[in-house]
XYZ file of C-alpha atoms in Angstrom:
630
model
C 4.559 0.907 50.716
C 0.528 0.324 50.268
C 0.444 5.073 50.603
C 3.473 5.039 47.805
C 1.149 2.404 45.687
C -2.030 4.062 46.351
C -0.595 7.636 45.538
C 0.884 6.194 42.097
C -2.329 4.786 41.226
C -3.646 7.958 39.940
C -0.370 8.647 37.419
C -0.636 5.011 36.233
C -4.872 5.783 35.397
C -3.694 9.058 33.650
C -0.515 7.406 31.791
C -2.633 4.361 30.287
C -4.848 6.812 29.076
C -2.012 9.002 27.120
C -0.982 4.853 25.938
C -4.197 4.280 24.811
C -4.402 6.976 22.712
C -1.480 5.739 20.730
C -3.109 3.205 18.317
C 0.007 1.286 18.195
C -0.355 -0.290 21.824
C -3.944 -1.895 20.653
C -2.241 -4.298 17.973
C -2.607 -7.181 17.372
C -6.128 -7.520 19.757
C -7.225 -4.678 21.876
C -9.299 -6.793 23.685
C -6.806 -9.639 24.362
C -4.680 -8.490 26.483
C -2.443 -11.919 26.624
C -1.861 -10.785 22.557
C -0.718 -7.495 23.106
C 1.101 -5.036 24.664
C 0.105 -4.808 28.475
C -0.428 -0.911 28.455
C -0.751 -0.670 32.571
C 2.733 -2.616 32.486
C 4.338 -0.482 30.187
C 2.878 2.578 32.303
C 3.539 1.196 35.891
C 7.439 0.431 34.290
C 8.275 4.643 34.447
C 7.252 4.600 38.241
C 8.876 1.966 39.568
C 12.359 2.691 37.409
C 12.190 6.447 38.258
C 13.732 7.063 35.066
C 14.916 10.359 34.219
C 12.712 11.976 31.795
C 13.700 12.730 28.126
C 15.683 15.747 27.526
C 13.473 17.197 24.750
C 16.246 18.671 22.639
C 18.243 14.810 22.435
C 14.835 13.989 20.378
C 13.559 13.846 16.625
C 10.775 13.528 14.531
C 13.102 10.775 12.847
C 10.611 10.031 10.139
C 8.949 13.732 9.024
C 4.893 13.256 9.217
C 2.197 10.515 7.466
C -1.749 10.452 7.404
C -3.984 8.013 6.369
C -7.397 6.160 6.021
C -9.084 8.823 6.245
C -13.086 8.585 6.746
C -15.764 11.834 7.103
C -15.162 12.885 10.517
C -12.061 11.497 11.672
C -8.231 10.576 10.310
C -5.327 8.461 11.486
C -1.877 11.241 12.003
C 1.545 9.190 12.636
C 4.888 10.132 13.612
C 8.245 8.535 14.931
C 9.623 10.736 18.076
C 12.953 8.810 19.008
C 16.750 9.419 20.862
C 17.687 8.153 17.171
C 17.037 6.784 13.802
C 18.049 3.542 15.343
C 15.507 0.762 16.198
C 16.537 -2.034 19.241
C 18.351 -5.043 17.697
C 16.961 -7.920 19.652
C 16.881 -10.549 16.903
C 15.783 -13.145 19.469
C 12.208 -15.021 18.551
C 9.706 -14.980 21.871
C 9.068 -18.528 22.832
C 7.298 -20.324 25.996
C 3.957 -19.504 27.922
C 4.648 -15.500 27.011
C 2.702 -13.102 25.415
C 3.213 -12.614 21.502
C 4.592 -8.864 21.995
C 6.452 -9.531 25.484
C 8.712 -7.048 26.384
C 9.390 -7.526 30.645
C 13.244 -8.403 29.640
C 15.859 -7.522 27.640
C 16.282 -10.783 26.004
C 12.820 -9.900 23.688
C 13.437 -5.882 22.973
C 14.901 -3.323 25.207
C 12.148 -1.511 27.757
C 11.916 2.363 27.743
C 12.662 2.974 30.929
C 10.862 6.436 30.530
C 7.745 7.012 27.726
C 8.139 9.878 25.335
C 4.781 12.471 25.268
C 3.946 13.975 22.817
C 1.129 16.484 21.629
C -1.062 16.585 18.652
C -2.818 19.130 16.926
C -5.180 19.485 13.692
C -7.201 22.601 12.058
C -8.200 24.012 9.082
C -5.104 26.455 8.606
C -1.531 26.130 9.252
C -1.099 28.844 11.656
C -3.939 26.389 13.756
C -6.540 29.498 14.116
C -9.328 27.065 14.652
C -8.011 23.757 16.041
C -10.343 21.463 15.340
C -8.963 18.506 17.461
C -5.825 17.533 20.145
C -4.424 15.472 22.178
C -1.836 13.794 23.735
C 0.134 10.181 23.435
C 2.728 8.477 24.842
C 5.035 5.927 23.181
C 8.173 3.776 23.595
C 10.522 1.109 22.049
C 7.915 -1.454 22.468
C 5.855 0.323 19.820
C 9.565 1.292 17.864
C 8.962 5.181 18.990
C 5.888 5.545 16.899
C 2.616 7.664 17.381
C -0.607 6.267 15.743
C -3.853 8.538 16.646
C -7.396 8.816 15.421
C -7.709 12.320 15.045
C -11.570 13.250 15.260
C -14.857 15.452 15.399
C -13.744 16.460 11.778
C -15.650 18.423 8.572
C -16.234 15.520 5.794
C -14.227 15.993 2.529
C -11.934 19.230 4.297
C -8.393 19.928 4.226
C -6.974 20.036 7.177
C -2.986 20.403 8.732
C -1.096 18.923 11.884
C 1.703 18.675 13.840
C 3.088 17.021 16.724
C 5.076 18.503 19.449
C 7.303 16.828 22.834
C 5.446 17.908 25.511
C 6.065 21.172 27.313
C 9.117 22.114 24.307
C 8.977 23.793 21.484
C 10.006 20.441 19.757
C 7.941 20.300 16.914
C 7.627 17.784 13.903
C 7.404 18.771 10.311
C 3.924 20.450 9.433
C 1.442 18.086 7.766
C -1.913 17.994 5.402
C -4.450 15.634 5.588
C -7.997 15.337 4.275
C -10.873 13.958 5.313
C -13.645 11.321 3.196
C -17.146 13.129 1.885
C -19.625 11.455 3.613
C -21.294 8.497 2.953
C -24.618 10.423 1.247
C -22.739 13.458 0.346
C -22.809 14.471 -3.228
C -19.418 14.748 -4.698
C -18.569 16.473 -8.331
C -14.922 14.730 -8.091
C -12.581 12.539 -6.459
C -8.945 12.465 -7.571
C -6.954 9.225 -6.740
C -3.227 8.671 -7.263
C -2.421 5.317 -7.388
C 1.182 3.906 -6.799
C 3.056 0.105 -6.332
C 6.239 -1.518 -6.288
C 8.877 0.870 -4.765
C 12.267 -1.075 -4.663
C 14.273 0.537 -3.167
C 17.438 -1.050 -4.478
C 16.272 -0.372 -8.100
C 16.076 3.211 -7.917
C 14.878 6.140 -6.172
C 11.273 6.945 -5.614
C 10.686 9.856 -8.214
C 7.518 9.156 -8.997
C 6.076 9.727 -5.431
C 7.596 13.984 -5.532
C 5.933 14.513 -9.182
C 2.516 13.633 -7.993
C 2.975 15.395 -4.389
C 4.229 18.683 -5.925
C 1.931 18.349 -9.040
C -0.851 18.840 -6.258
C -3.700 17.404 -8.017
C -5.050 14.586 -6.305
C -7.333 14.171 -3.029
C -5.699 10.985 -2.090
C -2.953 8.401 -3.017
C -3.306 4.900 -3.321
C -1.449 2.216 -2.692
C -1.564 -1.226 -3.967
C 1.613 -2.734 -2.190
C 4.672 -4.076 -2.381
C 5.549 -1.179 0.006
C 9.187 -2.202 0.647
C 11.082 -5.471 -0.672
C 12.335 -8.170 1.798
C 15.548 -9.066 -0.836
C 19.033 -7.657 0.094
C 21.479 -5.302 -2.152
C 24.969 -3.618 -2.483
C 26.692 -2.688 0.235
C 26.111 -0.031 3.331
C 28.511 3.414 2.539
C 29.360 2.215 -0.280
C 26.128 2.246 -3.004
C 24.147 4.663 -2.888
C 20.681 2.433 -2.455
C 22.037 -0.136 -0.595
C 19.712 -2.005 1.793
C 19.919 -1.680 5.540
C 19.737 -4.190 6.962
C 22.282 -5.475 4.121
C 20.584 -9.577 4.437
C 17.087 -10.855 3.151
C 14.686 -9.525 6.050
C 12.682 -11.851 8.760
C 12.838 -10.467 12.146
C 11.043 -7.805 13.690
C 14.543 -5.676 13.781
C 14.975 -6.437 10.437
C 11.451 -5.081 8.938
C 10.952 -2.165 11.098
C 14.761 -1.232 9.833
C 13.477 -1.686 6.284
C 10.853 0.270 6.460
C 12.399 3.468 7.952
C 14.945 3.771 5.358
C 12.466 3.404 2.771
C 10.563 6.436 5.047
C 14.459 7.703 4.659
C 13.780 8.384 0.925
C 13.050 12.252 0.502
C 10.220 11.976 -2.201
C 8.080 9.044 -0.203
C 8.653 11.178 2.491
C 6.897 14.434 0.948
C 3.961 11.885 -0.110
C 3.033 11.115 3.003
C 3.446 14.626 4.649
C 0.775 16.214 1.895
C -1.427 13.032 1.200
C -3.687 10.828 3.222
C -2.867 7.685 2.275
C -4.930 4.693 1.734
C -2.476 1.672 1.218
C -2.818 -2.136 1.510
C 0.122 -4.562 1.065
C 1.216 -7.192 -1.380
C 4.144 -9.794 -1.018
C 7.035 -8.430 -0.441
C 6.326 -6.652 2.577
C 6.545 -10.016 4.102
C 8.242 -12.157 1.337
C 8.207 -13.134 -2.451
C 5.032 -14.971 -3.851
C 3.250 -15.368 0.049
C 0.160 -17.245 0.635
C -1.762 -18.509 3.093
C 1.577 -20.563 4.626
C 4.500 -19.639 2.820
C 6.622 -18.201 0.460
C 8.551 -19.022 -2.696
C 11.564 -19.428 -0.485
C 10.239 -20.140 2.896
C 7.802 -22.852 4.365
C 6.573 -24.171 7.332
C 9.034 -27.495 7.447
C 12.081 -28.109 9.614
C 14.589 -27.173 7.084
C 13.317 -23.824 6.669
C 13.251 -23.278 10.036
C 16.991 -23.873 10.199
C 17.554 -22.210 6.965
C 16.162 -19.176 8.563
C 17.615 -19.215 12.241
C 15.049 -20.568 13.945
C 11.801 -18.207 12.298
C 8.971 -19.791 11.634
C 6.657 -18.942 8.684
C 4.131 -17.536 11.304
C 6.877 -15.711 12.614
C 7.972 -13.944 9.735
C 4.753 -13.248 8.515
C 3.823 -12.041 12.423
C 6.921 -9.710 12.698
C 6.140 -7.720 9.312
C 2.550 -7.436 10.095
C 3.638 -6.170 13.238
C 5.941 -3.513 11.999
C 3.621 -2.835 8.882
C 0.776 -1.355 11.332
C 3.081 0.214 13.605
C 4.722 2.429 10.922
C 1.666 2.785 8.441
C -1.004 5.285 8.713
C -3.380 2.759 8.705
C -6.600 1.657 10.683
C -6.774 -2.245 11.896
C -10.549 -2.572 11.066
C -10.866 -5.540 13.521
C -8.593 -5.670 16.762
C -9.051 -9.378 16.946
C -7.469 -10.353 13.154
C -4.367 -8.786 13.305
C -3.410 -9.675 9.545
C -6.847 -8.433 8.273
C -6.273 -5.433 6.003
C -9.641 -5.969 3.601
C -12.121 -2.606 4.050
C -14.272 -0.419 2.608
C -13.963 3.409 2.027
C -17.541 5.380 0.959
C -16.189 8.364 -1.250
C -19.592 10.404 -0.655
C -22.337 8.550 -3.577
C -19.753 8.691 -6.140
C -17.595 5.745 -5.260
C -17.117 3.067 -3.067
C -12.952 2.092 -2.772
C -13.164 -1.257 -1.603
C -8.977 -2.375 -0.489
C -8.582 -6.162 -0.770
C -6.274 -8.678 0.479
C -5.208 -11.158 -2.638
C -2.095 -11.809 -0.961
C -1.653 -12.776 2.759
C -5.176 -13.503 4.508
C -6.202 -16.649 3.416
C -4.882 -17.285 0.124
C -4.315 -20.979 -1.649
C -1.512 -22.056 -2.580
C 0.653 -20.162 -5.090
C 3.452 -20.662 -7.518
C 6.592 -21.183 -5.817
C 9.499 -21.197 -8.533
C 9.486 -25.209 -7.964
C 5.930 -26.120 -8.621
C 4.483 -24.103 -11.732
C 3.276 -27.591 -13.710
C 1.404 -28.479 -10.486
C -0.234 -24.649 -9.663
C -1.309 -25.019 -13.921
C -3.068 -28.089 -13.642
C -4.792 -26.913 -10.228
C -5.807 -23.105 -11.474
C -9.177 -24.317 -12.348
C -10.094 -25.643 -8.651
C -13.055 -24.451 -7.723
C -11.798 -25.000 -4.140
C -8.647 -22.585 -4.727
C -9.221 -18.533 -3.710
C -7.113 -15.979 -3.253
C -8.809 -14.590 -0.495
C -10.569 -17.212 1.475
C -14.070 -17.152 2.042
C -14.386 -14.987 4.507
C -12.997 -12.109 2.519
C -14.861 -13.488 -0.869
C -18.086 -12.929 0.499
C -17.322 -9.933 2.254
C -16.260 -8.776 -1.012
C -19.356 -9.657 -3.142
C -21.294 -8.010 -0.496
C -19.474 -4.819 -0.641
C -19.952 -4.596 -4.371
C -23.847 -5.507 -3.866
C -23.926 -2.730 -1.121
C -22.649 -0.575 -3.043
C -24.711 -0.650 -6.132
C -27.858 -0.789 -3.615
C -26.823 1.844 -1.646
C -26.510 4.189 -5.004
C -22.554 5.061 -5.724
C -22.298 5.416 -8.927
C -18.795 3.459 -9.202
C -17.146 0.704 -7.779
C -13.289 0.910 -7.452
C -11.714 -2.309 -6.333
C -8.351 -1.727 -4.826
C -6.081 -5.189 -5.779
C -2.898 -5.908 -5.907
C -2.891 -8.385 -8.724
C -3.649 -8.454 -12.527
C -7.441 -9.816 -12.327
C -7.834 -9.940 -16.353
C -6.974 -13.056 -18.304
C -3.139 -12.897 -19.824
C -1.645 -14.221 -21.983
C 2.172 -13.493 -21.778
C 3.798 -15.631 -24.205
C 5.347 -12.991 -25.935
C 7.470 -12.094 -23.434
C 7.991 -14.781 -20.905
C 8.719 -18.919 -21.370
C 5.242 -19.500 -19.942
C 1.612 -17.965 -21.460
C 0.321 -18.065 -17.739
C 1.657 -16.092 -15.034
C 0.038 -18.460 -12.308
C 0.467 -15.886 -9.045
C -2.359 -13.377 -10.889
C -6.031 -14.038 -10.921
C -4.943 -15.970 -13.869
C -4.287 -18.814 -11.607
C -7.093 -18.546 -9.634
C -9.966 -19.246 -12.351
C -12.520 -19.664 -10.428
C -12.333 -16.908 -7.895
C -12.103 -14.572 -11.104
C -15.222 -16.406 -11.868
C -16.949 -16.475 -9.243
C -16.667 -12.360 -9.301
C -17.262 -12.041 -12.770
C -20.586 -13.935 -12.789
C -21.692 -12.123 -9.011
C -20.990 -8.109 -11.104
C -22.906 -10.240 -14.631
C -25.918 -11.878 -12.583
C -26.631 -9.124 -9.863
C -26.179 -6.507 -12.998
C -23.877 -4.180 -11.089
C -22.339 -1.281 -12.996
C -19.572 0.919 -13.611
C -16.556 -1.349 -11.871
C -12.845 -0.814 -11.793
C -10.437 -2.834 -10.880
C -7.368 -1.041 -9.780
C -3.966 -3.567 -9.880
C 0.257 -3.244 -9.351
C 2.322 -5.699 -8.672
C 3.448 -6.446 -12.632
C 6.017 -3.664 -12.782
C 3.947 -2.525 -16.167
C 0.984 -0.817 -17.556
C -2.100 -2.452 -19.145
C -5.646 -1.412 -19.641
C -8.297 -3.349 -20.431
C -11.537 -3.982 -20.768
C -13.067 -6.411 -17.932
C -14.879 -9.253 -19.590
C -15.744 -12.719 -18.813
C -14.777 -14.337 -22.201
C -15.681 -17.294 -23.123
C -18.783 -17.007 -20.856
C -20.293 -13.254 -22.606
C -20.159 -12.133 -26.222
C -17.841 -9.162 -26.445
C -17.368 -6.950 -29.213
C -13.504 -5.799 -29.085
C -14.484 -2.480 -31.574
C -16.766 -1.150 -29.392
C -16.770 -2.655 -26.015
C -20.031 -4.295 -25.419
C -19.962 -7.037 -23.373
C -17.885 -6.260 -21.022
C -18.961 -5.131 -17.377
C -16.058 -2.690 -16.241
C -12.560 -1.897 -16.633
C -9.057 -2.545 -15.271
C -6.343 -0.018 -14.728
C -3.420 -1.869 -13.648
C 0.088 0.050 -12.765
C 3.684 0.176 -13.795
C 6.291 0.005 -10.104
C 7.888 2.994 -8.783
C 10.866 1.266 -9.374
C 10.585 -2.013 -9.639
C 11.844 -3.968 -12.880
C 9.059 -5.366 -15.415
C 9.459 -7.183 -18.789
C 11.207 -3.844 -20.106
C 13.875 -3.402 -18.015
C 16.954 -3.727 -20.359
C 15.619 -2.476 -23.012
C 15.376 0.500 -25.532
C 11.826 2.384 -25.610
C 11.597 0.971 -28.969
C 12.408 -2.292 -28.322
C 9.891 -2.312 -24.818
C 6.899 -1.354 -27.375
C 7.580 -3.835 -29.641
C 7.298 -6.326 -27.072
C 3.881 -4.247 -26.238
C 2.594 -4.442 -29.004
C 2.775 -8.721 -29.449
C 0.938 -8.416 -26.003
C -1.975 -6.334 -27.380
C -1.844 -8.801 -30.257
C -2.441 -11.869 -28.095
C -5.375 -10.149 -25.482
C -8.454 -9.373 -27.370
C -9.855 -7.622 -23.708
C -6.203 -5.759 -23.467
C -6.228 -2.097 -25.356
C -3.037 -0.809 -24.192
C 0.192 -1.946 -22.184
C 3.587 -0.119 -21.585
C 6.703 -1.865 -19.792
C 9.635 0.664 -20.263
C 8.819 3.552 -17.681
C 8.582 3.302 -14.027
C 5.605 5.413 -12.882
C 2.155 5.719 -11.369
C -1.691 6.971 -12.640
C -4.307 9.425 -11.548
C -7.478 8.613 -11.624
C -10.452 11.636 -11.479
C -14.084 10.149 -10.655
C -17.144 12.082 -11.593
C -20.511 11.203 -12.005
C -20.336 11.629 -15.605
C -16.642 9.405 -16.103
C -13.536 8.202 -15.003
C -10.340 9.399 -16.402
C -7.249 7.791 -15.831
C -4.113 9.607 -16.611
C -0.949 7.271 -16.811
C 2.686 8.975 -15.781
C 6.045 7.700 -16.204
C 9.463 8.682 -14.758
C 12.156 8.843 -17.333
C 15.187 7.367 -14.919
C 15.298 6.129 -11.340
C 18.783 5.860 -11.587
C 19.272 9.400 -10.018
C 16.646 11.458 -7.959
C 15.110 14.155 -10.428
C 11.594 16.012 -10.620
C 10.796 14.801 -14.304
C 7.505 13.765 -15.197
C 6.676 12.380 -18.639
C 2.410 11.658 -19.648
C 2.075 8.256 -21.079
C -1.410 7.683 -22.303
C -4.716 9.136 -21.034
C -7.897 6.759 -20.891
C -11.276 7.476 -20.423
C -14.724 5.127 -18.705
C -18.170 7.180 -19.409
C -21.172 6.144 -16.452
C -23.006 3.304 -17.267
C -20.725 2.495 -20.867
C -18.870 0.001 -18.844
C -16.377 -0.046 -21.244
C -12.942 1.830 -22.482
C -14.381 4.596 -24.616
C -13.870 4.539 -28.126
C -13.640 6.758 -31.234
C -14.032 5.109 -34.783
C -13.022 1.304 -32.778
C -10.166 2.861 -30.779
C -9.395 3.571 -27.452
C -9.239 7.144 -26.631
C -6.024 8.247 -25.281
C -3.720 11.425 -25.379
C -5.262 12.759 -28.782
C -5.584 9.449 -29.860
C -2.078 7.849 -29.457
C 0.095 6.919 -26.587
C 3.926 7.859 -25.827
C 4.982 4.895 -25.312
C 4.070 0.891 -25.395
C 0.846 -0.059 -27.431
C -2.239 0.217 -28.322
C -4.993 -2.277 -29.479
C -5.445 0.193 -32.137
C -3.869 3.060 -32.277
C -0.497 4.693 -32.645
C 2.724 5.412 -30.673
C 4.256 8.876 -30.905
C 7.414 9.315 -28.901
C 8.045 12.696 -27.563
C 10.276 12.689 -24.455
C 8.398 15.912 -23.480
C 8.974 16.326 -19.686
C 7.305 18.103 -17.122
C 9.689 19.206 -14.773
C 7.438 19.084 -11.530
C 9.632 21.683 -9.161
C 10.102 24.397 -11.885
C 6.222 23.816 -13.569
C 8.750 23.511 -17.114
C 8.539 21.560 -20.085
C 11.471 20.444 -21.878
C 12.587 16.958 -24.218
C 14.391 15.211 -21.426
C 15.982 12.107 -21.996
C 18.179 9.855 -19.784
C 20.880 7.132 -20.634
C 19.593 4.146 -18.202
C 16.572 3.649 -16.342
C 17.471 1.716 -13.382
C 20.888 1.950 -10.130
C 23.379 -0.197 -10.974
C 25.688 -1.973 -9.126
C 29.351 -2.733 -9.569
């Protein structure tokens, strides 16, 4: 027995070594093991089973290719290799003196009784002339079949393709593109950014992700969450976007289920195979309106608990984090804080993108559909934050680092409106309390840290309101600001219509959406231009001279098409710190918009649609923008 032991000791060195390649098996704490996966476990479990090894040809790259965070010399590559599309449907929540992620019985998640291997590859060309890095991974249903690796000893700011392969077949996964960061002191001309939120997947189909894939113009895409939705709609094989699994989601079956048939959608699937990705989360990829312990519908009491079938809040929140890193192309910045997200990407000295976490890490207490009178009276707390202060000062010391270090911009990555709103024109209450909004003095204490410390050429990047609006960033009441020409104000905000996610003109005609626009301009002195009707996305371009944002719309989600309509164009010149102007207006798409409305300025309605597989324009027009449901 102690020969057959000592002769398997070498396979189980050279097995947890494949393991730890897969980033997957270091979540939630590499370096506590009682948190995590045990990796010699997992690797020991093949020996002692003597399982037959995977037939090659009964697997699939289920889930096509994704890439992501990427920095100067290295990027994360992910894939699913898998028997099936299937994940295991242990429902059952781990309890006792066990490890978070135990797996030794069948009562938690079923054990691979064999690992799957896989190869990986990345160079400069498609054919792989020069391969610039590889490797090799194992993975198994403890991880859901996924591959997570840190590709490295890259070129900064280089294109670059991949592909994974089962070991010793001819097995291969789709090819993918990546590209790398400049580096930190490189000098970039430009940086192209497309910047997404809100796909529901219930609502529509994800259009909007194939235009800016096959348009081809960006470096990177952005996104600012709301990944997937939690909620439950229609019915399996019998509407076409029904949700799988077809109930509200809470268990770690439930969200890594969710998440691969949003990865089932064809266009989100082309986005990730071309694009490094650089996402953070909102809500919903845990539940509606979270904070720091809860959600609108779900709290830590004993009735909730029940409600739920015995999950906890932790639970819940533990379970989508869980499946969140396993299927995103994402880096965990710090092993031991397995729900922080928060970090820092230096774009060469042209930009800094600095990702935060307004939603899940630490944040006070939010409305909750019950207690809106109580979240008004508290918004001006100075005690309340949506980020805790941990992440607040790492955040003010990013943006000081930043400006110190020389980038010319700052690009703040958030999922929530930070400018003050007024929305009494379209909803029963002026203040929508789950935005910075209701969270004064955070807002505040940011504004007065970019005003005091004099730091430049800031944009705030937002989703999460299912509409567009630009404005100027301003601390009003606090600094004079001129609303002609801009002076006062210390940055910008470009915040983003949903994928295909409803806002306050779903219902509605165009006409009627921009009327509503317009009364919003109306009441926001900082606001110069909001649209509600289309479901869409931007581009933002960085130079040292100016930032140009270019807004984009989809003209249906009912149906999956390739049409791609420009909404308004929007330019920030170095150092202005302000929308730029011409004779008090905003400049836009030769000074008017397509749809929605502007401070001052007109709307012109064209319909003319780019149709992004055939290069075409044409006046395209569609009878209803979102699925419906019988």
């Amino acid at each position: 027995m102690l020969s057959i032991l000592l002769a398997a000791a070498p396979l189980i060195s050279f097995a947890c070594a494949s393991f730890e390649g897969n980033l997957n098996y270091h979540s939630p704490s590499r370096r506590h093991k009682g948190l995590g996966i045990d990796v010699p476990k997992v690797a020991k479990r093949s020996l002692v089973k003597r399982a037959t090894p995977w037939d090659p040809t009964q697997l699939n790259f289920t889930h096509g290719v994704a890439s992501g965070d990427p920095y100067s010399r290295s990027v994360i590559l992910w894939t699913r290799i898998a028997p099936s599309s299937e994940h295991n449907r242990s429902n059952v929540t781990v309890s006792g003196n066990v490890a978070f992620y135990n797996h030794d019985t069948e009562k938690y998640i079923k054990a691979s009784p064999n690992p799957i291997c896989v190869d990986y590859r990345i160079g400069t060309d498609s054919n792989f002339t020069i391969v610039a890095d590889h490797g090799q991974a194992y993975t198994t249903s403890d991880i859901d079949f996924t591959v997570k690796i840190e590709a490295r000893n890259l070129t900064p700011f280089t294109q670059y393709y991949y592909q994974f392969n089962v070991c010793g077949s001819s097995n291969k996964s789709p090819l993918g593109r990546t590209k790398t960061s400049p580096d930190e002191n490189d000098e970039v001309s430009k940086i192209g950014l497309a910047v997404f939120s809100c796909s529901n997947w219930q609502n529509g189909y994800f259009n909007v992700y194939g235009n800016a894939a096959r348009k081809d113009n960006v470096d990177f895409f952005v996104h600012l969450g709301d990944y997937i939705y939690e909620s439950a709609k229609g019915k399996l094989g019998q509407d076409p976007r029904a949700t799988n699994p077809s109930r509200e989601i809470v268990t770690l079956y439930d969200y890594r289920t969710r998440i691969g048939q949003y990865r089932s959608d064809p266009d989100l699937r082309l986005a990730h195979q071309d694009f490094a990705w650089i996402p953070t989360w909102d809500d919903h990829e845990v539940a509606n309106n979270g904070y720091r312990d809860g959600f609108s519908n779900m709290n830590n009491t004993e009735q909730s608990f029940l409600k739920y079938g015995g999950v906890s809040v932790d639970s819940r929140k533990m379970n989508a984090v869980r499946a969140y890193f396993e299927w995103m192309p994402i880096r965990q910045v710090n092993m031991d804080d397995n729900l922080r997200i928060w970090r820092n990407f230096k774009m060469g000295k042209l930009f800094d993108l600095i990702m935060l976490d307004t939603r899940n890490y630490d944040r006070s207490i939010t409305t909750l559909d019950w207690n809106d009178d109580y979240i008004e009276d508290l918004k001006d707390d100075a005690s309340r934050s949506l980020m805790g202060s941990l992440q607040e000062n790492w955040f003010y010391n990013q943006l000081s680092k930043s400006h110190e270090r020389g980038a010319t911009w700052r690009i703040i990555g958030n999922q929530i409106i930070f400018s003050r709103m007024n929305n009494s024109a379209v909803y029963s209450n002026w203040l929508n309390a789950d935005q910075w909004d209701g969270y004064t003095a955070n807002r505040n204490r940011t504004l007065h840290h970019l005003y005091n410390n004099k730091i430049p050429n800031t944009a705030f990047l937002a989703g999460d309101s299912h509409a567009n609006w630009v404005s100027d960033l301003v601390w009003l009441d606090e600094t004079p600001y001129d609303q002609a020409t801009g002076a006062g104000a210390i940055g910008v905000e470009f915040a983003g219509t949903a994928v295909s996610s409803s806002g306050y003109g779903a219902g509605r005609s165009i006409a009627n959406s921009s009327d509503r626009s317009a009364a919003l301009v109306r009441d926001n002195r900082e606001l110069q231009w909001t649209e509600g009707y289309y479901r869409g996305y931007y581009e933002l371009y960085i130079s040292p001279e100016e930032l140009n944002a270019q807004y984009f719309g989809s003209p249906s989600v009912a149906s999956r098409n390739p049409f791609d309509i420009s909404l308004a164009n929007f330019t920030v010149k170095a150092g202005a710190n302000h929308l730029q102007r011409s004779n008090g207006t905003v400049v836009a798409t030769d000074g008017h918009v397509e749809s929605g409305a502007l401070q001052r300025g007109p709307t012109i309605p064209t319909n003319l649609t780019l149709n992004t597989l055939t290069g075409k324009w044409n006046v395209t027009g569609f009878e209803k923008m979102f699925v419906t449901y019988a």
